[in-house]
mmCIF file with all atom_site columns, C-alpha atoms in Angstrom:
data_model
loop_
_atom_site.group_PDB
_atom_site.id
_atom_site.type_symbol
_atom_site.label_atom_id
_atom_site.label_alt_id
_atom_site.label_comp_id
_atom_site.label_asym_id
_atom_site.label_entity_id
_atom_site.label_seq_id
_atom_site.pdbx_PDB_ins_code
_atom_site.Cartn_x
_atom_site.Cartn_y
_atom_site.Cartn_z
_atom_site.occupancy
_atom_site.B_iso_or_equiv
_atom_site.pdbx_formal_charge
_atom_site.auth_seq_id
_atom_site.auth_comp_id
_atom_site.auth_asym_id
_atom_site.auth_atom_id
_atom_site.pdbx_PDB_model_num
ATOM 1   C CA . UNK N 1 1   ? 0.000   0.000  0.000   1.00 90.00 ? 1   UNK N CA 1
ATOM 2   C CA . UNK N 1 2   ? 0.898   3.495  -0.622  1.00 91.00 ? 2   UNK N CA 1
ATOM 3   C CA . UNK N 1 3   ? 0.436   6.476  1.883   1.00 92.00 ? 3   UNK N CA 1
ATOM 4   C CA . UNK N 1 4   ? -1.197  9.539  0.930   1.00 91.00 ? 4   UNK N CA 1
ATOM 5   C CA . UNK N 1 5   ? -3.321  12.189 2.053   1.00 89.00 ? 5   UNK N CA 1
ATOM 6   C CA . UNK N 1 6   ? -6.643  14.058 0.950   1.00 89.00 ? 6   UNK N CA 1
ATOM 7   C CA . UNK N 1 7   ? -6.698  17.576 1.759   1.00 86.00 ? 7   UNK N CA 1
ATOM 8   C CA . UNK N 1 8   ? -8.931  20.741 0.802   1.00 82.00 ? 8   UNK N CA 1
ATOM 9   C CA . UNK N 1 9   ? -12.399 21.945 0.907   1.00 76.00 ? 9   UNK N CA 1
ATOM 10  C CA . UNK N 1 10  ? -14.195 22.584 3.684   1.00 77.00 ? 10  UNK N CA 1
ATOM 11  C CA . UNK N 1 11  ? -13.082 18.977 5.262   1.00 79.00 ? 11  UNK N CA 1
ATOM 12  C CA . UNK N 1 12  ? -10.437 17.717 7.201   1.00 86.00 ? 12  UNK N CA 1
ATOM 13  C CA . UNK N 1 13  ? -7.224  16.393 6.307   1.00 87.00 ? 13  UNK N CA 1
ATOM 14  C CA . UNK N 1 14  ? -7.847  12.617 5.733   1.00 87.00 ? 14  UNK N CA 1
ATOM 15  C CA . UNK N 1 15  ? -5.132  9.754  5.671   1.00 89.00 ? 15  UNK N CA 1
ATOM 16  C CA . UNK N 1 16  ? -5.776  6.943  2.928   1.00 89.00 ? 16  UNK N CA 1
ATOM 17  C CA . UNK N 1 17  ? -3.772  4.199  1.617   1.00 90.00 ? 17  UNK N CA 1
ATOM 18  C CA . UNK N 1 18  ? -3.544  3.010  -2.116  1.00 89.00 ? 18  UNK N CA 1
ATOM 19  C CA . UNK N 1 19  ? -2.955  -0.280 -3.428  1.00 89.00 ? 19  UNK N CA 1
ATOM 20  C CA . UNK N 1 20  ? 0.723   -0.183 -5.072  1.00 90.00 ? 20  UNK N CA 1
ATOM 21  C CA . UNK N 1 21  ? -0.096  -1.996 -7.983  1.00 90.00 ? 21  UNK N CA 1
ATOM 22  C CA . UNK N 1 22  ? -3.795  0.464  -8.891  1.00 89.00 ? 22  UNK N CA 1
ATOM 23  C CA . UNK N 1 23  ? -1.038  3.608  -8.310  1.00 88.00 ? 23  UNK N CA 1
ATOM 24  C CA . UNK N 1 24  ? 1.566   2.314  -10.352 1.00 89.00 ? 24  UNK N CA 1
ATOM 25  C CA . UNK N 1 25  ? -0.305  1.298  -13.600 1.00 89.00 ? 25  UNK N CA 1
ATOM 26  C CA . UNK N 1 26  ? -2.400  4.503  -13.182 1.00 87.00 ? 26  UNK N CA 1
ATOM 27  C CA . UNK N 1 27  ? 1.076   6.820  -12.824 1.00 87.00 ? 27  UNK N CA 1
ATOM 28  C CA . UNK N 1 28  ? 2.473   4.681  -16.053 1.00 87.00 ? 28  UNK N CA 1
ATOM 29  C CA . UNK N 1 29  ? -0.923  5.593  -18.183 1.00 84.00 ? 29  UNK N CA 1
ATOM 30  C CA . UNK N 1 30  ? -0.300  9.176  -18.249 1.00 80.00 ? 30  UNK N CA 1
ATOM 31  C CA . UNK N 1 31  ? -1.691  12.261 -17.050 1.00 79.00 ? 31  UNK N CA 1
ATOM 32  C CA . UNK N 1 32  ? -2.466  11.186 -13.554 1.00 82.00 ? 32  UNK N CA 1
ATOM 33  C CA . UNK N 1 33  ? -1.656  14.724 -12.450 1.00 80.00 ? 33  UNK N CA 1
ATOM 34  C CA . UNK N 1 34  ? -4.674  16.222 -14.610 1.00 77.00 ? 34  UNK N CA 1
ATOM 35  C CA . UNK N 1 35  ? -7.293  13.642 -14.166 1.00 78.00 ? 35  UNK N CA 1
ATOM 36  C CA . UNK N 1 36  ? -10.266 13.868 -12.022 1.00 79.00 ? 36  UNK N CA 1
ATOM 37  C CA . UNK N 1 37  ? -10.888 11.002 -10.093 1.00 81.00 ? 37  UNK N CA 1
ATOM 38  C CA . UNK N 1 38  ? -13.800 9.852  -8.043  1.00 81.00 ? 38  UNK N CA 1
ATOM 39  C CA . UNK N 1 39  ? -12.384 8.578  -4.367  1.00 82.00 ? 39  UNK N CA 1
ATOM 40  C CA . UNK N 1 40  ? -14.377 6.467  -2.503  1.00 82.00 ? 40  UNK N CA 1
ATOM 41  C CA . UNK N 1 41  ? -13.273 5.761  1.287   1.00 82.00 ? 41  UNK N CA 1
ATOM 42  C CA . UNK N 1 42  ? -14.656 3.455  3.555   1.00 82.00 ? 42  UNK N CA 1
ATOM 43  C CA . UNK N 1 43  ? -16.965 5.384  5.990   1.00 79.00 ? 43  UNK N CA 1
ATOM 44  C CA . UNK N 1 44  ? -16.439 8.371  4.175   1.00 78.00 ? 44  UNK N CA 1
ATOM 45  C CA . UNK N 1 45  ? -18.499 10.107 1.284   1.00 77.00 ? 45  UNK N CA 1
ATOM 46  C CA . UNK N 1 46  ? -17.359 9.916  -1.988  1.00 80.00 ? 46  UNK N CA 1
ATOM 47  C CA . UNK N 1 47  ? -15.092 12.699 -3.356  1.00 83.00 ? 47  UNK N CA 1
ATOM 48  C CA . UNK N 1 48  ? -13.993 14.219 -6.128  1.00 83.00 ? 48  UNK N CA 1
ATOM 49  C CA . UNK N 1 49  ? -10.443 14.592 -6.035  1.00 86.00 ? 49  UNK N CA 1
ATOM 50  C CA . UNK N 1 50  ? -7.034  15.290 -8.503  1.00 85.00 ? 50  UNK N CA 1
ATOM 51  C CA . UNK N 1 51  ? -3.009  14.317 -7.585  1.00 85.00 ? 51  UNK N CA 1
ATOM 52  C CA . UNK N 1 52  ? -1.379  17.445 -6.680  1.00 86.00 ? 52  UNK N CA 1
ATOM 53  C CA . UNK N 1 53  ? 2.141   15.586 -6.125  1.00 88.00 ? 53  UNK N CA 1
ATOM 54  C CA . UNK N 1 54  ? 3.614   11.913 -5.966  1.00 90.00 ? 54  UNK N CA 1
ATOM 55  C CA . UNK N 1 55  ? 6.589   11.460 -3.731  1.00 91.00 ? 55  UNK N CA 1
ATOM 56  C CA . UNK N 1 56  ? 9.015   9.269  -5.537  1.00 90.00 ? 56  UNK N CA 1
ATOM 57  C CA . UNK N 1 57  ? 11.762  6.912  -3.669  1.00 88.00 ? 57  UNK N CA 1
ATOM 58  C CA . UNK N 1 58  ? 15.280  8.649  -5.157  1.00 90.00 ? 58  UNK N CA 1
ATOM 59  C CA . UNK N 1 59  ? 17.092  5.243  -6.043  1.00 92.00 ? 59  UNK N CA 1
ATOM 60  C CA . UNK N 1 60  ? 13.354  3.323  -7.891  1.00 87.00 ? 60  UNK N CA 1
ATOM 61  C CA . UNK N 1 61  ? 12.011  6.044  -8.976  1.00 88.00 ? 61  UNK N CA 1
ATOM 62  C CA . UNK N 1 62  ? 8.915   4.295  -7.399  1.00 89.00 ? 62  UNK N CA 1
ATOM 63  C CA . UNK N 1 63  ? 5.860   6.462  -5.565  1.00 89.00 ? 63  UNK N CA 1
ATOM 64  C CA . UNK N 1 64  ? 5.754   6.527  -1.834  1.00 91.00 ? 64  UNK N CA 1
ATOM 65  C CA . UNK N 1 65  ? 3.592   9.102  -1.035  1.00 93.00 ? 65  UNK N CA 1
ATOM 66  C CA . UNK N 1 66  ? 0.274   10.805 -2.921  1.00 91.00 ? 66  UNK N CA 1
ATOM 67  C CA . UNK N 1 67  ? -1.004  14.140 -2.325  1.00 91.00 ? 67  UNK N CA 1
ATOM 68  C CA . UNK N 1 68  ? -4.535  14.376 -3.532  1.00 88.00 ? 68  UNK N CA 1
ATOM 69  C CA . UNK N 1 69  ? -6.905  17.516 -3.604  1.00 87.00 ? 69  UNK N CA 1
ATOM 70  C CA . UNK N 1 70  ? -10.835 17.760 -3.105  1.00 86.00 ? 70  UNK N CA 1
ATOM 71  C CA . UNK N 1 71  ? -12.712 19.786 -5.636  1.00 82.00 ? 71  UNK N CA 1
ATOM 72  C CA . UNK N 1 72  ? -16.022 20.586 -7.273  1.00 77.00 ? 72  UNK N CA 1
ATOM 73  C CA . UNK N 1 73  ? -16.973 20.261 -10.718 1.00 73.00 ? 73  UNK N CA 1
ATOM 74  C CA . UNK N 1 74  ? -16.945 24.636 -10.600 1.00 77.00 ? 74  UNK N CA 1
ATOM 75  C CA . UNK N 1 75  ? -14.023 24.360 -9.047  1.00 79.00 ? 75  UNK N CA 1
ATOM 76  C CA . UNK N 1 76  ? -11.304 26.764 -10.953 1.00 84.00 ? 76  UNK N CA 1
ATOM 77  C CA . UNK N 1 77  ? -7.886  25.118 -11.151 1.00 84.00 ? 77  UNK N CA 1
ATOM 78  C CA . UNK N 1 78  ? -4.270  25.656 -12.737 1.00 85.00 ? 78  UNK N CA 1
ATOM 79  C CA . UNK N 1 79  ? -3.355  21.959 -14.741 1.00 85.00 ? 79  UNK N CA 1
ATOM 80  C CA . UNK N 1 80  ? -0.395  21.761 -17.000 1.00 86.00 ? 80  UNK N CA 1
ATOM 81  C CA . UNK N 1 81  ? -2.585  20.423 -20.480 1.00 87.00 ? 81  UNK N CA 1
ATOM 82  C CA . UNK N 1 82  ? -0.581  18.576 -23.222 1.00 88.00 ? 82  UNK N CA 1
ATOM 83  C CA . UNK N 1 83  ? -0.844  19.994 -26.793 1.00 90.00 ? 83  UNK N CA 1
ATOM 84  C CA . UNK N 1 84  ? -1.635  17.958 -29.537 1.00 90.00 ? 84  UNK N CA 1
ATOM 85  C CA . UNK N 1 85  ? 0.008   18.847 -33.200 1.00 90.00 ? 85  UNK N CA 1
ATOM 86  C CA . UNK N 1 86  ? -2.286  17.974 -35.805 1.00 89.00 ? 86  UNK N CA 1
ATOM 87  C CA . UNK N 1 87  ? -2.104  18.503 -39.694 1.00 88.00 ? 87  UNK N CA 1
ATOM 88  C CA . UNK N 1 88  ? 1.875   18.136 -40.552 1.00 87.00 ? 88  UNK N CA 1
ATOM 89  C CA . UNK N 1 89  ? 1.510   16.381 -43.510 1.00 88.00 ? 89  UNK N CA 1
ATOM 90  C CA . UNK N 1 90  ? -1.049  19.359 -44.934 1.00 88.00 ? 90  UNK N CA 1
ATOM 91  C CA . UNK N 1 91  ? 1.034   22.374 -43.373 1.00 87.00 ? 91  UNK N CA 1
ATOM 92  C CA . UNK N 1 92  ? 2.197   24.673 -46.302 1.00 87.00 ? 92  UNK N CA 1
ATOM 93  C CA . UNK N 1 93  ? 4.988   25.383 -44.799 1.00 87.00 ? 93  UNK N CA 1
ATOM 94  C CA . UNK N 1 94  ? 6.482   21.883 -44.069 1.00 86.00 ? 94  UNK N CA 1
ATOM 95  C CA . UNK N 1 95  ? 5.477   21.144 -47.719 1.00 87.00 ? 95  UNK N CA 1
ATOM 96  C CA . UNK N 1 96  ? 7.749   24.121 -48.793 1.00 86.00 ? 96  UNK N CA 1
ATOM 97  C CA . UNK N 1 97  ? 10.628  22.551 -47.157 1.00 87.00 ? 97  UNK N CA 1
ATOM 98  C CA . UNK N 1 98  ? 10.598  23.971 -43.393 1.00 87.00 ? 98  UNK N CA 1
ATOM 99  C CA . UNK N 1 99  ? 11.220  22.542 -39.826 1.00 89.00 ? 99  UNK N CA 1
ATOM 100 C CA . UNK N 1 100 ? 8.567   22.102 -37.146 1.00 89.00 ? 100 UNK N CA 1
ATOM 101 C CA . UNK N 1 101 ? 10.134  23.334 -34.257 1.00 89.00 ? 101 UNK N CA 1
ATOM 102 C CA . UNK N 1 102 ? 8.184   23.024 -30.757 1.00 90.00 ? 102 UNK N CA 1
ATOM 103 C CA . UNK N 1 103 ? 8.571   25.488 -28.167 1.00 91.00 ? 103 UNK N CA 1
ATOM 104 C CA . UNK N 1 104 ? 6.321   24.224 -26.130 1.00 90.00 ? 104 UNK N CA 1
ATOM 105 C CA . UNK N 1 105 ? 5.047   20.787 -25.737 1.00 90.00 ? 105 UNK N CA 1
ATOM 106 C CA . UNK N 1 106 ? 2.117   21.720 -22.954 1.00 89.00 ? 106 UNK N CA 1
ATOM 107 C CA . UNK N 1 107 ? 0.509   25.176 -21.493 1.00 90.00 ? 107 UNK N CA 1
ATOM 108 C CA . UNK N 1 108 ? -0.670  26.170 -17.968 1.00 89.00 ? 108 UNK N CA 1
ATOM 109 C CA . UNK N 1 109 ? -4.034  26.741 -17.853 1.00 89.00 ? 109 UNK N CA 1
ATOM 110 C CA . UNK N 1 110 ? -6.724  27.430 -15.595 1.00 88.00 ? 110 UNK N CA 1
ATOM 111 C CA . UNK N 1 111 ? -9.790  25.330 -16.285 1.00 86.00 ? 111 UNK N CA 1
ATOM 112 C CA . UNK N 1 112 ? -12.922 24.286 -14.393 1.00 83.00 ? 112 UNK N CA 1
ATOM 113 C CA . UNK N 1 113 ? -12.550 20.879 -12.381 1.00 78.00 ? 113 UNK N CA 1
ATOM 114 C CA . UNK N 1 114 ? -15.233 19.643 -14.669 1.00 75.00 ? 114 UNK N CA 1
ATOM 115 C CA . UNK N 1 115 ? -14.060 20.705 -18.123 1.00 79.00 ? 115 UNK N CA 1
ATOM 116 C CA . UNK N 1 116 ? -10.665 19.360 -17.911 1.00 80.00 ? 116 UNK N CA 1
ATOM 117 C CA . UNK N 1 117 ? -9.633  18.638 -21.841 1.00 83.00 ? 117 UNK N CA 1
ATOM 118 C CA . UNK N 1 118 ? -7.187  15.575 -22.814 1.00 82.00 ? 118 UNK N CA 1
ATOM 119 C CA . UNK N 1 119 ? -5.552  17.650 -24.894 1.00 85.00 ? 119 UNK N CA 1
ATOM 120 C CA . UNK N 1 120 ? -5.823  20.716 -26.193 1.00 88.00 ? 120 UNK N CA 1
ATOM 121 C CA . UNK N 1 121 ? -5.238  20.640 -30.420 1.00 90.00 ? 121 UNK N CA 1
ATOM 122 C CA . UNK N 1 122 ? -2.710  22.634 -32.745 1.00 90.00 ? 122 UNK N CA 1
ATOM 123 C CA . UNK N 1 123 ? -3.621  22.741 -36.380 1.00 89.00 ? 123 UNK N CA 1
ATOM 124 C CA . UNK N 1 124 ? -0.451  23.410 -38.468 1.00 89.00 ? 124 UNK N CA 1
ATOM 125 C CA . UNK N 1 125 ? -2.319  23.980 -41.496 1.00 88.00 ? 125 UNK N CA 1
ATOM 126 C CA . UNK N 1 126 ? -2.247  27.905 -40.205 1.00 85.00 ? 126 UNK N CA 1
ATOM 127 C CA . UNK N 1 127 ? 1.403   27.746 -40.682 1.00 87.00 ? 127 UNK N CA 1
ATOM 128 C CA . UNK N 1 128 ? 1.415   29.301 -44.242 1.00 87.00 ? 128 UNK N CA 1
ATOM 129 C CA . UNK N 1 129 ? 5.151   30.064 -44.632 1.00 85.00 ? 129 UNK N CA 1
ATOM 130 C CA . UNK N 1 130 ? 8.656   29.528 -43.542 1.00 86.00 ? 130 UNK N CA 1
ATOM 131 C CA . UNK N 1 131 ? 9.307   31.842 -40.335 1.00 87.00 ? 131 UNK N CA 1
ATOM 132 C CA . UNK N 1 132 ? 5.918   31.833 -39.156 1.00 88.00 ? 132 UNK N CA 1
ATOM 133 C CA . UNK N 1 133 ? 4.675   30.802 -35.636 1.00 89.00 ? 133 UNK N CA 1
ATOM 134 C CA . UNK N 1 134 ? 1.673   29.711 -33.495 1.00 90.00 ? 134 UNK N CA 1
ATOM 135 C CA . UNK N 1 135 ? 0.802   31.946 -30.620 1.00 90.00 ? 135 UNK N CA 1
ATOM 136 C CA . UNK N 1 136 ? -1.787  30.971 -27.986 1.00 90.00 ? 136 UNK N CA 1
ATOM 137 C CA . UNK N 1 137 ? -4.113  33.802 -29.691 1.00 89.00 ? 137 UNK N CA 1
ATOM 138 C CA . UNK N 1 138 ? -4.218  31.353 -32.257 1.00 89.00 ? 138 UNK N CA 1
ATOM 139 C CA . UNK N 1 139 ? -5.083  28.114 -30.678 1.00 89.00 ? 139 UNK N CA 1
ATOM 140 C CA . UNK N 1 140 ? -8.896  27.365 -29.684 1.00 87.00 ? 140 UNK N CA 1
ATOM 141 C CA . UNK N 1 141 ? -8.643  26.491 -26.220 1.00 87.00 ? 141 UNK N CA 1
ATOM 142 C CA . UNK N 1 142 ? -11.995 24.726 -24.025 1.00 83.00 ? 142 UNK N CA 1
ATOM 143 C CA . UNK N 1 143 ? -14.852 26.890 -23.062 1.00 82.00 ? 143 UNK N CA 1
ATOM 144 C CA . UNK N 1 144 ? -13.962 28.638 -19.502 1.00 80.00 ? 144 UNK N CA 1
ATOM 145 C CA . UNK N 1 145 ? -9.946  27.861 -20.195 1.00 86.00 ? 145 UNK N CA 1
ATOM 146 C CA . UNK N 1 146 ? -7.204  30.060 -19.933 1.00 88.00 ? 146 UNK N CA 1
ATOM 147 C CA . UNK N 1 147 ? -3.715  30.481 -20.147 1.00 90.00 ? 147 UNK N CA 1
ATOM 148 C CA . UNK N 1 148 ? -2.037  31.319 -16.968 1.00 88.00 ? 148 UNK N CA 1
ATOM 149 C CA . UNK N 1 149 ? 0.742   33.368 -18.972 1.00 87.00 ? 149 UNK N CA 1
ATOM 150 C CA . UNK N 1 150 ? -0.920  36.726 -20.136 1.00 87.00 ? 150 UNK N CA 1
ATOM 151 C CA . UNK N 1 151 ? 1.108   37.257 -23.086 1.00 89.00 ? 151 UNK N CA 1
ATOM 152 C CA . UNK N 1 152 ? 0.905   36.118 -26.170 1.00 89.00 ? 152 UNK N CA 1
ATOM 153 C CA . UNK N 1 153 ? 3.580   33.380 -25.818 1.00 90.00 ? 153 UNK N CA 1
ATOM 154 C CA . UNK N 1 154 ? 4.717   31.050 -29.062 1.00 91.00 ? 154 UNK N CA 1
ATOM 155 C CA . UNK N 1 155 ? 3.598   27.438 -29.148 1.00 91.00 ? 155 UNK N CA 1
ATOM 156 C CA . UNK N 1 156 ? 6.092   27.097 -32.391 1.00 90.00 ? 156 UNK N CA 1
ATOM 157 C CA . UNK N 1 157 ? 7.078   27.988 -35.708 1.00 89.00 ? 157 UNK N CA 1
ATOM 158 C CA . UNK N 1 158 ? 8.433   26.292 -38.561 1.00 89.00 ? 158 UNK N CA 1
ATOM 159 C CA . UNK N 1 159 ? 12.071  27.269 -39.813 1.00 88.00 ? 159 UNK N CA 1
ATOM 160 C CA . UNK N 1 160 ? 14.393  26.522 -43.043 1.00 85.00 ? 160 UNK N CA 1
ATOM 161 C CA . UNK N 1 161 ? 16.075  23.608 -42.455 1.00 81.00 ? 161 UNK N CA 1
ATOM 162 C CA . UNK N 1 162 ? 19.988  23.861 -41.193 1.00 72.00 ? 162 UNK N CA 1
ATOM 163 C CA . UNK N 1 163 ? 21.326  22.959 -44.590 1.00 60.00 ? 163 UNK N CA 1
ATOM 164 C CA . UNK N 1 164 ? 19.416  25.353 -46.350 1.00 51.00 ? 164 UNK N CA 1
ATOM 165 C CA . UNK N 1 165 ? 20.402  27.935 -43.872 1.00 52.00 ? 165 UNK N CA 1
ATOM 166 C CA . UNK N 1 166 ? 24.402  27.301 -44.144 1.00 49.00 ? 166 UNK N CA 1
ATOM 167 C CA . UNK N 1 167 ? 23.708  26.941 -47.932 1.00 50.00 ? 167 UNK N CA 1
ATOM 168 C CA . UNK N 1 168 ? 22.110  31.148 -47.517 1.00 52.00 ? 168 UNK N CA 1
ATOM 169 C CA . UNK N 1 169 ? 24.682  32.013 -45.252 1.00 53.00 ? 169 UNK N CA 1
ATOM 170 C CA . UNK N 1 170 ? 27.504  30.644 -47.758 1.00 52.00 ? 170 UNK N CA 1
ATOM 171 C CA . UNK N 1 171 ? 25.807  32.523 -50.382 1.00 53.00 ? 171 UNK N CA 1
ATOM 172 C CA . UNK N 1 172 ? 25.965  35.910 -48.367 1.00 53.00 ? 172 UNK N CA 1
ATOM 173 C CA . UNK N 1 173 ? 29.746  35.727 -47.302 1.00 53.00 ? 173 UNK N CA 1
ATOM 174 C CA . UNK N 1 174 ? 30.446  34.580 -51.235 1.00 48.00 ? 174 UNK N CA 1
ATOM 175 C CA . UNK N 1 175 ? 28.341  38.123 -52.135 1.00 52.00 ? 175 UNK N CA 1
ATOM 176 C CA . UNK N 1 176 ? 30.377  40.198 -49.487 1.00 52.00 ? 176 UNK N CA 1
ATOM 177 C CA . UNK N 1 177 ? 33.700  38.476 -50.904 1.00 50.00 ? 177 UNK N CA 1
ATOM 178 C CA . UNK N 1 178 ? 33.281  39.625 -54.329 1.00 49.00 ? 178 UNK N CA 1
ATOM 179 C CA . UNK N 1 179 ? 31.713  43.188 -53.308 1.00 52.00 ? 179 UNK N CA 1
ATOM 180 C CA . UNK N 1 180 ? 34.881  43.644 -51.340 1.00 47.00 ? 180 UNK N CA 1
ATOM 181 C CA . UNK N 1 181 ? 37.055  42.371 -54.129 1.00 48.00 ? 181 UNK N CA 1
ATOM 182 C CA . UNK N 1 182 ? 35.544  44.877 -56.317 1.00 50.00 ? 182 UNK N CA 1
ATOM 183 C CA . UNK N 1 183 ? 36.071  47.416 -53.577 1.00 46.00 ? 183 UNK N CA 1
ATOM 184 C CA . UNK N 1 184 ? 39.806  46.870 -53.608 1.00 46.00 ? 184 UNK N CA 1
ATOM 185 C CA . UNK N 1 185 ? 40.272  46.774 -56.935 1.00 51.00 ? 185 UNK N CA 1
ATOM 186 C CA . UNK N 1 186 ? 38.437  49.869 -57.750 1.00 52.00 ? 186 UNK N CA 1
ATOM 187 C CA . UNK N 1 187 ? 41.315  51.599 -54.834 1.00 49.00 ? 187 UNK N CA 1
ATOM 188 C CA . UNK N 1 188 ? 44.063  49.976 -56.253 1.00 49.00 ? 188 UNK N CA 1
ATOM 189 C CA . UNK N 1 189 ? 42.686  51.235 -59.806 1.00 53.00 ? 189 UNK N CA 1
ATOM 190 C CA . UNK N 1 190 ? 42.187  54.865 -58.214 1.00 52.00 ? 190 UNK N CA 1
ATOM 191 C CA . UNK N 1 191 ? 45.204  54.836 -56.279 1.00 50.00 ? 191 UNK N CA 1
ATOM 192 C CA . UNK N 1 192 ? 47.329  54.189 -59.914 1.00 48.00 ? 192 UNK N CA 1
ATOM 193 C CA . UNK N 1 193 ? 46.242  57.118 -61.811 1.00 44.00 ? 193 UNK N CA 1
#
């Protein structure tokens, strides 16, 4: 059994136990930490709740302790959601040769207890040309969501590839070789007469 603790609303503290095993496959599923769970206790009434931390042993790596919060379904709350990249294949500007490059692979928002989305989606085919980006402006988030951050933060952009870019940058400094060439001949010309 693992230790843990159910704290918040307008209850006490209250000490539970959690079979290893249920924990362990649940933490190896993914997003324990923004899933709403119904806790029943023994004696108790049942409770929404959602994991606010897992204490991990240092050496396994294996949980030891569990935090767990009571909420309402109204109940406003900050959860780190993943972000979901859809349309690469159909995104102009990957089709034109460019680079997805995340920035960020999920965003802090605050939701209600009772909305909480899976994921929230990114549709690349607004990525028109090489250079541009995806703010959160641009991103539909979940009726009563939003960001945590205030500004307009980027989500990510598509680039020219690294090759292409030495490829420009070889280009330039063979340009500025022959300008200043030219430059020094013209002198040398000048200086002669």
């Amino acid at each position: 059994m693992v230790p843990g603790i159910v704290f918040g609303g307008d209850a006490e503290p209250l000490p539970i136990n959690i079979p290893f095993n249920e924990l362990f496959k649940r933490l190896k599923a993914g997003r324990f930490k923004s899933t709403l769970f119904n806790l029943k206790v023994e004696g108790q009434e049942d409770v929404r709740v959602i994991c606010r931390d897992v204490q991990r042993d240092v050496v396994k790596d294996l949980p030891t302790h569990l935090d767990l919060m009571r909420l309402r379904r109204t109940t406003k709350i900050n959860l780190f959601i993943p972000l979901d990249f859809t349309n690469e294949e159909e995104c102009p500007a990957i089709k034109k040769g460019g680079v997805l490059t995340t920035v960020r692979n999920e965003i802090e928002l605050i939701v209600t207890a009772g909305d909480i989305p899976d994921a929230i989606e990114v549709d690349l085919t607004k990525i028109e040309n090489i250079g541009d980006t995806i703010t959160i402006s641009m991103i539909d988030l979940p009726k009563g969501a939003k960001p945590t951050i205030e500004r307009d933060f980027v989500i990510c952009n598509v680039s020219a590839p690294s090759s292409l870019k030495s490829q420009e940058d070889e280009e330039d400094d063979a340009e500025e070789s022959t300008e200043a060439t030219e430059v020094a001949e013209d002198a040398a010309e000048g200086g002669e007469e």
